[in-house]
PDB file of C-alpha atoms in Angstrom:
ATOM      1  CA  UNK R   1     -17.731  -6.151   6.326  1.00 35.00           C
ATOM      2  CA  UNK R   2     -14.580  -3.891   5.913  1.00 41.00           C
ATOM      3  CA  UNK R   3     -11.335  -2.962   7.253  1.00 39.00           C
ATOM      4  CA  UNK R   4     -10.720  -4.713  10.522  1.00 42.00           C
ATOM      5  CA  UNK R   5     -12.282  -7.610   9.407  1.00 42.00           C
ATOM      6  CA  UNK R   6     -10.757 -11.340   9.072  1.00 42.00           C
ATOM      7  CA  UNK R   7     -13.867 -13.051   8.013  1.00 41.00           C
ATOM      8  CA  UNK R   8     -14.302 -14.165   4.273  1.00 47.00           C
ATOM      9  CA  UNK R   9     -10.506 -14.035   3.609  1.00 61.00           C
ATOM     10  CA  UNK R  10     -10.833 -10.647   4.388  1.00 71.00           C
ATOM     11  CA  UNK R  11      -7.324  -8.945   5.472  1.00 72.00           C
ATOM     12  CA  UNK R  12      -7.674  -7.541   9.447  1.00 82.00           C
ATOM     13  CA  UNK R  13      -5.002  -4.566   8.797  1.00 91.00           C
ATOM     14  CA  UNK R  14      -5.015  -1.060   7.301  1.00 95.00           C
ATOM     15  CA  UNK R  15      -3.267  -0.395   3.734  1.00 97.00           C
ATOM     16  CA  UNK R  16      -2.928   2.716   2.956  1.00 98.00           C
ATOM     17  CA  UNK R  17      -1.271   3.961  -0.762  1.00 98.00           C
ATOM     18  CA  UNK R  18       0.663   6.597  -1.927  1.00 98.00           C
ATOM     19  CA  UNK R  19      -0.273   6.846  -5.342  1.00 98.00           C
ATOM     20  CA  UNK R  20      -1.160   8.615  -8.453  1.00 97.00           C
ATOM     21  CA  UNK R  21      -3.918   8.313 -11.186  1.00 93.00           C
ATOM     22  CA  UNK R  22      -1.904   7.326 -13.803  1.00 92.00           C
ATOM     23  CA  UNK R  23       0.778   4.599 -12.628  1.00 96.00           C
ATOM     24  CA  UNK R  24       1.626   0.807 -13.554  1.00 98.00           C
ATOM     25  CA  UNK R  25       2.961  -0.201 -10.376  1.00 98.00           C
ATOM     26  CA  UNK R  26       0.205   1.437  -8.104  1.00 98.00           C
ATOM     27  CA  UNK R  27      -2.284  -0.885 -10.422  1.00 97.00           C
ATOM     28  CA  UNK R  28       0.067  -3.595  -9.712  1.00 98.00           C
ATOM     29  CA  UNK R  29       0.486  -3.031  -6.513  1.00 98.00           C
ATOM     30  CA  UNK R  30      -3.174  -2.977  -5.740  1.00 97.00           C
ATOM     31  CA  UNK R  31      -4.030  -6.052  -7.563  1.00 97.00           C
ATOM     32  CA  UNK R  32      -1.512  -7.942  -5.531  1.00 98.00           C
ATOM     33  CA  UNK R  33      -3.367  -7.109  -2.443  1.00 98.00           C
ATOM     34  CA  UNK R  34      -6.010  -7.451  -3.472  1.00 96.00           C
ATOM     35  CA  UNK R  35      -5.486 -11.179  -4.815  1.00 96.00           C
ATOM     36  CA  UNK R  36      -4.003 -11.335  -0.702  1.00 96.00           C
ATOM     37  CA  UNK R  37      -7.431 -10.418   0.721  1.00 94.00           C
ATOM     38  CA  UNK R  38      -7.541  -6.584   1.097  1.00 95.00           C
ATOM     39  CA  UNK R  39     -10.824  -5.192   0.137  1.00 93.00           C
ATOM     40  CA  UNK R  40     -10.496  -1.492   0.937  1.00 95.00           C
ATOM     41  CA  UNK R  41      -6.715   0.703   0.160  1.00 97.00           C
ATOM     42  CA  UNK R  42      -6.580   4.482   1.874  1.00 97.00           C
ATOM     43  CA  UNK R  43      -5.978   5.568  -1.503  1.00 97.00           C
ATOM     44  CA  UNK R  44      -3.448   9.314  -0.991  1.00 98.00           C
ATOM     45  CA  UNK R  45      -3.593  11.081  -4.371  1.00 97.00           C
ATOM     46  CA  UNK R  46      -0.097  12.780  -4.137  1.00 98.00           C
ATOM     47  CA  UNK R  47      -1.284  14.135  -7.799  1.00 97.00           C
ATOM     48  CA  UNK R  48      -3.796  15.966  -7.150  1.00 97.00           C
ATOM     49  CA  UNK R  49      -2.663  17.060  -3.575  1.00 95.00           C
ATOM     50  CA  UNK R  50       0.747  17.999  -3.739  1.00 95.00           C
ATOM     51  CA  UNK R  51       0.866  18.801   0.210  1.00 97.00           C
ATOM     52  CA  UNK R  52       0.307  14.887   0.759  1.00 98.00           C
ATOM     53  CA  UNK R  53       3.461  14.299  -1.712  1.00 97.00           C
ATOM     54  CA  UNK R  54       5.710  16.461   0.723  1.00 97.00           C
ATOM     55  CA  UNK R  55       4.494  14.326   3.607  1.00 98.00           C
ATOM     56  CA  UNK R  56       4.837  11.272   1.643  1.00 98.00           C
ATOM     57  CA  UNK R  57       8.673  12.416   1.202  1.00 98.00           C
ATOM     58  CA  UNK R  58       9.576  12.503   4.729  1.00 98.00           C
ATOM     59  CA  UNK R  59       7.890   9.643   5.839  1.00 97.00           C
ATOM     60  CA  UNK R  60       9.371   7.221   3.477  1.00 98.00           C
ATOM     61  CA  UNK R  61      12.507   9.380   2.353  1.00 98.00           C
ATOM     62  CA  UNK R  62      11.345   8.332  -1.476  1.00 98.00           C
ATOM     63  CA  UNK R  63       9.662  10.405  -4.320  1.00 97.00           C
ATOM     64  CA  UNK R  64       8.566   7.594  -6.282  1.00 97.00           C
ATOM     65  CA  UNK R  65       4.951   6.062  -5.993  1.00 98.00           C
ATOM     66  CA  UNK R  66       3.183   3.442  -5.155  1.00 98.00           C
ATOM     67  CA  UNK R  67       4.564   3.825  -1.116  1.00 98.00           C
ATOM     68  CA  UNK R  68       2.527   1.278   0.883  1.00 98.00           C
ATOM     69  CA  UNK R  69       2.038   1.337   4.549  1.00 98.00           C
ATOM     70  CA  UNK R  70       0.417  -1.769   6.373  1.00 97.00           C
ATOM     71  CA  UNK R  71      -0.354   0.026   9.595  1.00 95.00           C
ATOM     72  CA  UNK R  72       2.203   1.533  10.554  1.00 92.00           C
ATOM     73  CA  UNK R  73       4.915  -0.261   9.276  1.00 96.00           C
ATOM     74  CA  UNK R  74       6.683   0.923   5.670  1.00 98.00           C
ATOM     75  CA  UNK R  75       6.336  -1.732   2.739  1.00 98.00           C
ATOM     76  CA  UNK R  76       8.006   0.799  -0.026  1.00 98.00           C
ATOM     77  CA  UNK R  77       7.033   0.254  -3.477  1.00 98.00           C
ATOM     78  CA  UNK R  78       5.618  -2.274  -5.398  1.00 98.00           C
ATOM     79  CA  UNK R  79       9.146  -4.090  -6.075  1.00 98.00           C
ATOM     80  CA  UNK R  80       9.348  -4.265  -2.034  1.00 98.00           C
ATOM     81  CA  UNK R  81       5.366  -5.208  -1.689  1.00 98.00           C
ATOM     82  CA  UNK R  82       6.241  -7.729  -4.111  1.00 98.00           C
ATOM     83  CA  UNK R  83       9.770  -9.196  -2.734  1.00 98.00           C
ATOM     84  CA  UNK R  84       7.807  -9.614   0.606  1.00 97.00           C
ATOM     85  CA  UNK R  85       5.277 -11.450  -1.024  1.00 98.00           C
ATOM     86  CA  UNK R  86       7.426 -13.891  -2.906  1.00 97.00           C
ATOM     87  CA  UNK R  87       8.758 -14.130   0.534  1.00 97.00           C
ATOM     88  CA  UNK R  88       5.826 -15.216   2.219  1.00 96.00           C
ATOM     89  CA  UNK R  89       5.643 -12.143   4.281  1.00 96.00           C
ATOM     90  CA  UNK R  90       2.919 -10.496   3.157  1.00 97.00           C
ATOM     91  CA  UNK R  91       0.363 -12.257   4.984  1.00 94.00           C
ATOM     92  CA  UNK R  92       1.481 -12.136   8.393  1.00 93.00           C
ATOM     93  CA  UNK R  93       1.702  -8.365   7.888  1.00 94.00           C
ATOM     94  CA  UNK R  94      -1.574  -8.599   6.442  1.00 95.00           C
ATOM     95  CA  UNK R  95      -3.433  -9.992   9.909  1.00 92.00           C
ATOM     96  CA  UNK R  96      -2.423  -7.619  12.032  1.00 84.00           C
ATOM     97  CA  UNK R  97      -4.923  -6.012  13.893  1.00 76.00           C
TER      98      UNK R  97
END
């Protein structure tokens, strides 16, 4: 099983992850999502690919990583991924298909 599926507590939508090697709140970030059900994060290295940090910029208008998309829709950072946690947000976004 993998992305797209529901079964097992298994999250249904996509995460992807702006992110860099060596950063607290992408680790953070992560393990929250984790602990939510998603087994797989479309990891983007913005340090190693600097191209994918200049796309990450006008997507999300922000320089600072972690940025995390479910689908299509912009979470922000880990303070946001966080907020809509404590909110009880994150799962709904979560299901999606």
């Amino acid at each position: 099983m993998g992305v797209g599926e529901a079964a097992g507590g298994k999250m249904k939508a996509k995460v992807t992850m702006y992110c860099t090697e060596v950063c607290p709140y992408c680790v953070r970030a992560e393990k929250l999502l984790n602990s939510r059900g998603v087994t797989e994060i479309e990891k983007i290295r913005v340090d190693l690919h600097p191209a994918r940090k200049v796309e990450m910029i006008e997507k999300t208008g922000r320089r600072t990583v972690p940025q995390i998309f479910i689908m299509d829709y912009h979470v922000g950072g880990f303070d946001d991924l966080s907020a809509l946690d404590r909110a009880g947000k994150l799962n709904s976004l979560l299901e999606q298909e």
